[in-house]
Amino acid sequence: MARREKGGFWVGLAAAVFYPLTAIARRVYVGNEKVPRQGPALLVLNHISHLDPVVDAVFVHRQKRVPRFLGKESLTRAPIFGKVFVGSGQIPVSRGSAAAGDSLKAAHQALQEGKVVVIYPEGTITKDPAGWPKESYTGAARLALQNDVPVIPIARWGTSQLFNGYTKKFTPFPRKTITHNVGDPLDLSAYREGSARSASKLREVTKVMMDEVTRLLGEIRHEEPPATKPEDPA
């Protein structure tokens, strides 16, 4: 049996806060044994609510791993939470600035050190009223192609029913169910041949990843996903 990955004081503090928060909903994990118990992995998820990082952090921690999220740089300056964000080894992203590439460098480093990196390719929560994933950015594809590590697609559903990020409505009752559906590691070996940074290849790999996440989401919802993505990223 794999031992729990050590996270230190700040990860322990986050767990002490996040576990009770997520206990307000029922949790269903499908295929969670596919998350590697040791070694590097890139977890690719959809994004539907501002609660996602909290719920996903607990999900990963329950698999005995310490998640490293890519989050907005402004989070590092938040009272109290900023200290937890930095202290637990999370990766700040400076979007639209010269430092934007540094976040990917930090994510590359985390993978090279055998860590689990969690990324939302959509960048922000989807604006689709039905909650389906929108068109995504290519940062996750860059990480996937430049690091020969397991790339695990995961769909999660139920957090937007608990907290709607656009209406700011928190609805804990009746008790909600939050489901994680974990897919098989993606075989991206063919895409790693030649230039891993061509724009067309990055878009194609992004589509492969998010199509699988969307398919897994359809399984949770027992619905057929839409044929086209709701919107393009800005």
Short mmCIF file of N, CA and C in Angstrom, two decimals, residues 20-119:
data_model
loop_
_atom_site.label_atom_id
_atom_site.label_comp_id
_atom_site.label_asym_id
_atom_site.label_seq_id
_atom_site.Cartn_x
_atom_site.Cartn_y
_atom_site.Cartn_z
N PRO A 20 -13.85 19.56 6.18
CA PRO A 20 -15.18 19.88 6.71
C PRO A 20 -16.05 20.64 5.71
N LEU A 21 -15.43 21.53 4.92
CA LEU A 21 -16.21 22.30 3.93
C LEU A 21 -16.86 21.37 2.91
N THR A 22 -16.09 20.39 2.45
CA THR A 22 -16.62 19.50 1.41
C THR A 22 -17.58 18.45 1.96
N ALA A 23 -17.61 18.31 3.29
CA ALA A 23 -18.49 17.31 3.90
C ALA A 23 -19.97 17.69 3.79
N ILE A 24 -20.25 18.92 3.38
CA ILE A 24 -21.64 19.34 3.23
C ILE A 24 -22.30 18.69 2.02
N ALA A 25 -21.49 18.06 1.17
CA ALA A 25 -22.03 17.36 0.01
C ALA A 25 -21.61 15.90 0.04
N ARG A 26 -22.41 15.06 -0.58
CA ARG A 26 -22.02 13.66 -0.74
C ARG A 26 -20.93 13.58 -1.81
N ARG A 27 -19.99 12.66 -1.63
CA ARG A 27 -18.91 12.50 -2.59
C ARG A 27 -19.01 11.14 -3.26
N VAL A 28 -18.88 11.15 -4.58
CA VAL A 28 -18.84 9.91 -5.35
C VAL A 28 -17.59 9.94 -6.21
N TYR A 29 -16.74 8.94 -6.06
CA TYR A 29 -15.51 8.84 -6.84
C TYR A 29 -15.60 7.61 -7.74
N VAL A 30 -15.47 7.83 -9.03
CA VAL A 30 -15.50 6.74 -10.01
C VAL A 30 -14.13 6.67 -10.69
N GLY A 31 -13.48 5.54 -10.59
CA GLY A 31 -12.19 5.37 -11.23
C GLY A 31 -11.04 6.06 -10.54
N ASN A 32 -11.21 6.41 -9.25
CA ASN A 32 -10.17 7.16 -8.56
C ASN A 32 -8.87 6.38 -8.40
N GLU A 33 -8.93 5.04 -8.56
CA GLU A 33 -7.72 4.24 -8.47
C GLU A 33 -6.76 4.52 -9.65
N LYS A 34 -7.24 5.24 -10.65
CA LYS A 34 -6.39 5.56 -11.81
C LYS A 34 -5.45 6.73 -11.55
N VAL A 35 -5.65 7.44 -10.45
CA VAL A 35 -4.72 8.51 -10.06
C VAL A 35 -3.49 7.84 -9.46
N PRO A 36 -2.30 8.06 -10.04
CA PRO A 36 -1.09 7.39 -9.53
C PRO A 36 -0.84 7.71 -8.06
N ARG A 37 -0.50 6.71 -7.28
CA ARG A 37 -0.24 6.90 -5.85
C ARG A 37 1.18 7.40 -5.61
N GLN A 38 2.01 7.37 -6.64
CA GLN A 38 3.35 7.93 -6.53
C GLN A 38 3.83 8.34 -7.92
N GLY A 39 4.80 9.23 -7.96
CA GLY A 39 5.32 9.70 -9.23
C GLY A 39 4.50 10.84 -9.82
N PRO A 40 4.99 11.46 -10.89
CA PRO A 40 4.33 12.63 -11.47
C PRO A 40 3.05 12.28 -12.21
N ALA A 41 2.14 13.24 -12.27
CA ALA A 41 0.92 13.09 -13.05
C ALA A 41 0.33 14.47 -13.31
N LEU A 42 -0.29 14.62 -14.46
CA LEU A 42 -1.00 15.84 -14.82
C LEU A 42 -2.48 15.52 -14.85
N LEU A 43 -3.24 16.14 -13.96
CA LEU A 43 -4.68 15.92 -13.88
C LEU A 43 -5.39 17.06 -14.59
N VAL A 44 -6.22 16.73 -15.56
CA VAL A 44 -6.90 17.71 -16.41
C VAL A 44 -8.40 17.65 -16.12
N LEU A 45 -8.97 18.77 -15.64
CA LEU A 45 -10.37 18.78 -15.23
C LEU A 45 -11.15 19.93 -15.87
N ASN A 46 -12.48 19.75 -15.87
CA ASN A 46 -13.37 20.85 -16.26
C ASN A 46 -13.53 21.81 -15.10
N HIS A 47 -14.10 23.00 -15.38
CA HIS A 47 -14.18 24.05 -14.35
C HIS A 47 -15.57 24.67 -14.38
N ILE A 48 -16.36 24.43 -13.33
CA ILE A 48 -17.75 24.88 -13.33
C ILE A 48 -18.10 25.77 -12.14
N SER A 49 -17.24 25.82 -11.11
CA SER A 49 -17.57 26.58 -9.90
C SER A 49 -16.29 27.01 -9.21
N HIS A 50 -16.39 28.11 -8.45
CA HIS A 50 -15.24 28.56 -7.67
C HIS A 50 -14.93 27.59 -6.52
N LEU A 51 -15.83 26.66 -6.26
CA LEU A 51 -15.57 25.64 -5.25
C LEU A 51 -14.71 24.50 -5.79
N ASP A 52 -14.52 24.44 -7.09
CA ASP A 52 -13.80 23.32 -7.68
C ASP A 52 -12.44 23.06 -7.05
N PRO A 53 -11.57 24.08 -6.88
CA PRO A 53 -10.25 23.80 -6.32
C PRO A 53 -10.31 23.17 -4.92
N VAL A 54 -11.27 23.60 -4.10
CA VAL A 54 -11.40 23.04 -2.76
C VAL A 54 -11.80 21.57 -2.84
N VAL A 55 -12.82 21.31 -3.63
CA VAL A 55 -13.33 19.94 -3.78
C VAL A 55 -12.28 19.05 -4.44
N ASP A 56 -11.61 19.57 -5.46
CA ASP A 56 -10.62 18.77 -6.17
C ASP A 56 -9.38 18.52 -5.31
N ALA A 57 -9.03 19.50 -4.48
CA ALA A 57 -7.89 19.32 -3.57
C ALA A 57 -8.16 18.16 -2.61
N VAL A 58 -9.37 18.10 -2.08
CA VAL A 58 -9.72 17.00 -1.17
C VAL A 58 -9.73 15.68 -1.92
N PHE A 59 -10.26 15.70 -3.14
CA PHE A 59 -10.26 14.47 -3.95
C PHE A 59 -8.84 13.93 -4.14
N VAL A 60 -7.91 14.80 -4.54
CA VAL A 60 -6.54 14.37 -4.77
C VAL A 60 -5.89 13.92 -3.46
N HIS A 61 -6.15 14.67 -2.38
CA HIS A 61 -5.57 14.34 -1.09
C HIS A 61 -6.07 12.99 -0.60
N ARG A 62 -7.31 12.65 -0.91
CA ARG A 62 -7.84 11.35 -0.52
C ARG A 62 -7.17 10.21 -1.28
N GLN A 63 -6.52 10.55 -2.39
CA GLN A 63 -5.75 9.54 -3.13
C GLN A 63 -4.30 9.49 -2.62
N LYS A 64 -4.08 10.11 -1.46
CA LYS A 64 -2.78 10.14 -0.77
C LYS A 64 -1.73 10.96 -1.52
N ARG A 65 -2.19 11.94 -2.32
CA ARG A 65 -1.27 12.81 -3.03
C ARG A 65 -1.50 14.26 -2.62
N VAL A 66 -0.49 15.09 -2.86
CA VAL A 66 -0.59 16.52 -2.58
C VAL A 66 -0.76 17.23 -3.92
N PRO A 67 -1.89 17.90 -4.16
CA PRO A 67 -2.11 18.56 -5.44
C PRO A 67 -1.37 19.89 -5.54
N ARG A 68 -0.87 20.19 -6.74
CA ARG A 68 -0.30 21.50 -7.04
C ARG A 68 -1.18 22.13 -8.12
N PHE A 69 -1.90 23.18 -7.75
CA PHE A 69 -2.82 23.86 -8.67
C PHE A 69 -2.14 25.06 -9.32
N LEU A 70 -2.53 25.36 -10.54
CA LEU A 70 -2.19 26.62 -11.16
C LEU A 70 -3.33 27.59 -10.85
N GLY A 71 -3.03 28.69 -10.14
CA GLY A 71 -4.06 29.64 -9.74
C GLY A 71 -3.63 31.07 -10.02
N LYS A 72 -4.59 31.96 -10.04
CA LYS A 72 -4.30 33.38 -10.31
C LYS A 72 -3.29 33.93 -9.31
N GLU A 73 -2.35 34.72 -9.82
CA GLU A 73 -1.30 35.29 -8.98
C GLU A 73 -1.88 36.14 -7.85
N SER A 74 -3.03 36.74 -8.07
CA SER A 74 -3.65 37.59 -7.05
C SER A 74 -3.99 36.80 -5.78
N LEU A 75 -4.13 35.48 -5.90
CA LEU A 75 -4.44 34.66 -4.73
C LEU A 75 -3.32 34.69 -3.70
N THR A 76 -2.10 34.94 -4.16
CA THR A 76 -0.96 34.96 -3.23
C THR A 76 -1.04 36.14 -2.28
N ARG A 77 -1.84 37.16 -2.64
CA ARG A 77 -1.94 38.37 -1.82
C ARG A 77 -3.20 38.37 -0.95
N ALA A 78 -3.99 37.31 -1.05
CA ALA A 78 -5.23 37.23 -0.26
C ALA A 78 -4.90 37.01 1.22
N PRO A 79 -5.63 37.67 2.11
CA PRO A 79 -5.40 37.48 3.55
C PRO A 79 -5.54 36.00 3.94
N ILE A 80 -4.62 35.51 4.68
CA ILE A 80 -4.60 34.14 5.21
C ILE A 80 -4.50 33.11 4.09
N PHE A 81 -5.47 33.11 3.16
CA PHE A 81 -5.45 32.11 2.09
C PHE A 81 -4.18 32.23 1.26
N GLY A 82 -3.68 33.45 1.09
CA GLY A 82 -2.46 33.64 0.32
C GLY A 82 -1.29 32.89 0.92
N LYS A 83 -1.21 32.88 2.24
CA LYS A 83 -0.13 32.15 2.92
C LYS A 83 -0.29 30.65 2.71
N VAL A 84 -1.52 30.18 2.75
CA VAL A 84 -1.78 28.76 2.52
C VAL A 84 -1.42 28.39 1.08
N PHE A 85 -1.80 29.26 0.14
CA PHE A 85 -1.55 29.02 -1.28
C PHE A 85 -0.05 28.87 -1.53
N VAL A 86 0.72 29.80 -1.04
CA VAL A 86 2.17 29.78 -1.25
C VAL A 86 2.82 28.66 -0.44
N GLY A 87 2.43 28.54 0.83
CA GLY A 87 3.06 27.57 1.71
C GLY A 87 2.82 26.14 1.30
N SER A 88 1.70 25.86 0.64
CA SER A 88 1.39 24.49 0.23
C SER A 88 1.93 24.14 -1.15
N GLY A 89 2.72 25.07 -1.73
CA GLY A 89 3.38 24.77 -2.99
C GLY A 89 2.56 24.95 -4.24
N GLN A 90 1.50 25.78 -4.17
CA GLN A 90 0.68 26.02 -5.36
C GLN A 90 1.44 26.93 -6.34
N ILE A 91 0.95 27.00 -7.57
CA ILE A 91 1.69 27.66 -8.65
C ILE A 91 0.92 28.89 -9.13
N PRO A 92 1.40 30.10 -8.83
CA PRO A 92 0.70 31.31 -9.27
C PRO A 92 0.84 31.55 -10.77
N VAL A 93 -0.23 32.02 -11.38
CA VAL A 93 -0.25 32.32 -12.82
C VAL A 93 -0.46 33.81 -13.00
N SER A 94 0.45 34.47 -13.72
CA SER A 94 0.32 35.91 -14.01
C SER A 94 -0.17 36.04 -15.45
N ARG A 95 -1.46 36.00 -15.62
CA ARG A 95 -2.02 36.04 -16.97
C ARG A 95 -1.81 37.40 -17.62
N GLY A 96 -1.53 37.37 -18.92
CA GLY A 96 -1.42 38.60 -19.68
C GLY A 96 -0.21 39.44 -19.34
N SER A 97 0.83 38.82 -18.75
CA SER A 97 2.02 39.57 -18.40
C SER A 97 3.25 38.82 -18.89
N ALA A 98 4.40 39.48 -18.79
CA ALA A 98 5.64 38.86 -19.23
C ALA A 98 5.99 37.66 -18.37
N ALA A 99 5.42 37.59 -17.17
CA ALA A 99 5.71 36.49 -16.25
C ALA A 99 4.79 35.29 -16.45
N ALA A 100 3.90 35.36 -17.44
CA ALA A 100 2.93 34.29 -17.63
C ALA A 100 3.62 32.95 -17.87
N GLY A 101 4.74 32.98 -18.62
CA GLY A 101 5.44 31.73 -18.91
C GLY A 101 6.09 31.12 -17.69
N ASP A 102 6.36 31.92 -16.66
CA ASP A 102 7.02 31.40 -15.47
C ASP A 102 6.16 30.37 -14.75
N SER A 103 4.83 30.53 -14.84
CA SER A 103 3.95 29.59 -14.16
C SER A 103 4.08 28.20 -14.78
N LEU A 104 4.19 28.14 -16.11
CA LEU A 104 4.38 26.85 -16.76
C LEU A 104 5.73 26.26 -16.41
N LYS A 105 6.75 27.12 -16.28
CA LYS A 105 8.06 26.63 -15.87
C LYS A 105 7.98 25.98 -14.49
N ALA A 106 7.23 26.62 -13.59
CA ALA A 106 7.07 26.06 -12.25
C ALA A 106 6.29 24.75 -12.30
N ALA A 107 5.31 24.67 -13.19
CA ALA A 107 4.54 23.43 -13.33
C ALA A 107 5.42 22.33 -13.91
N HIS A 108 6.25 22.67 -14.91
CA HIS A 108 7.21 21.70 -15.46
C HIS A 108 8.10 21.17 -14.35
N GLN A 109 8.60 22.07 -13.51
CA GLN A 109 9.49 21.69 -12.43
C GLN A 109 8.80 20.75 -11.45
N ALA A 110 7.55 21.06 -11.14
CA ALA A 110 6.79 20.21 -10.22
C ALA A 110 6.64 18.79 -10.78
N LEU A 111 6.34 18.70 -12.07
CA LEU A 111 6.21 17.37 -12.69
C LEU A 111 7.54 16.64 -12.69
N GLN A 112 8.62 17.36 -12.97
CA GLN A 112 9.95 16.74 -12.98
C GLN A 112 10.35 16.24 -11.59
N GLU A 113 9.76 16.86 -10.56
CA GLU A 113 10.06 16.45 -9.18
C GLU A 113 9.10 15.37 -8.69
N GLY A 114 8.27 14.85 -9.60
CA GLY A 114 7.38 13.75 -9.24
C GLY A 114 6.09 14.17 -8.57
N LYS A 115 5.65 15.44 -8.77
CA LYS A 115 4.44 15.94 -8.13
C LYS A 115 3.21 15.74 -9.01
N VAL A 116 2.06 15.92 -8.38
CA VAL A 116 0.78 15.91 -9.11
C VAL A 116 0.38 17.35 -9.38
N VAL A 117 0.21 17.70 -10.65
CA VAL A 117 -0.21 19.03 -11.05
C VAL A 117 -1.65 18.97 -11.55
N VAL A 118 -2.49 19.87 -11.03
CA VAL A 118 -3.90 19.94 -11.41
C VAL A 118 -4.11 21.19 -12.25
N ILE A 119 -4.75 21.03 -13.41
CA ILE A 119 -4.94 22.17 -14.29
C ILE A 119 -6.35 22.18 -14.88
#
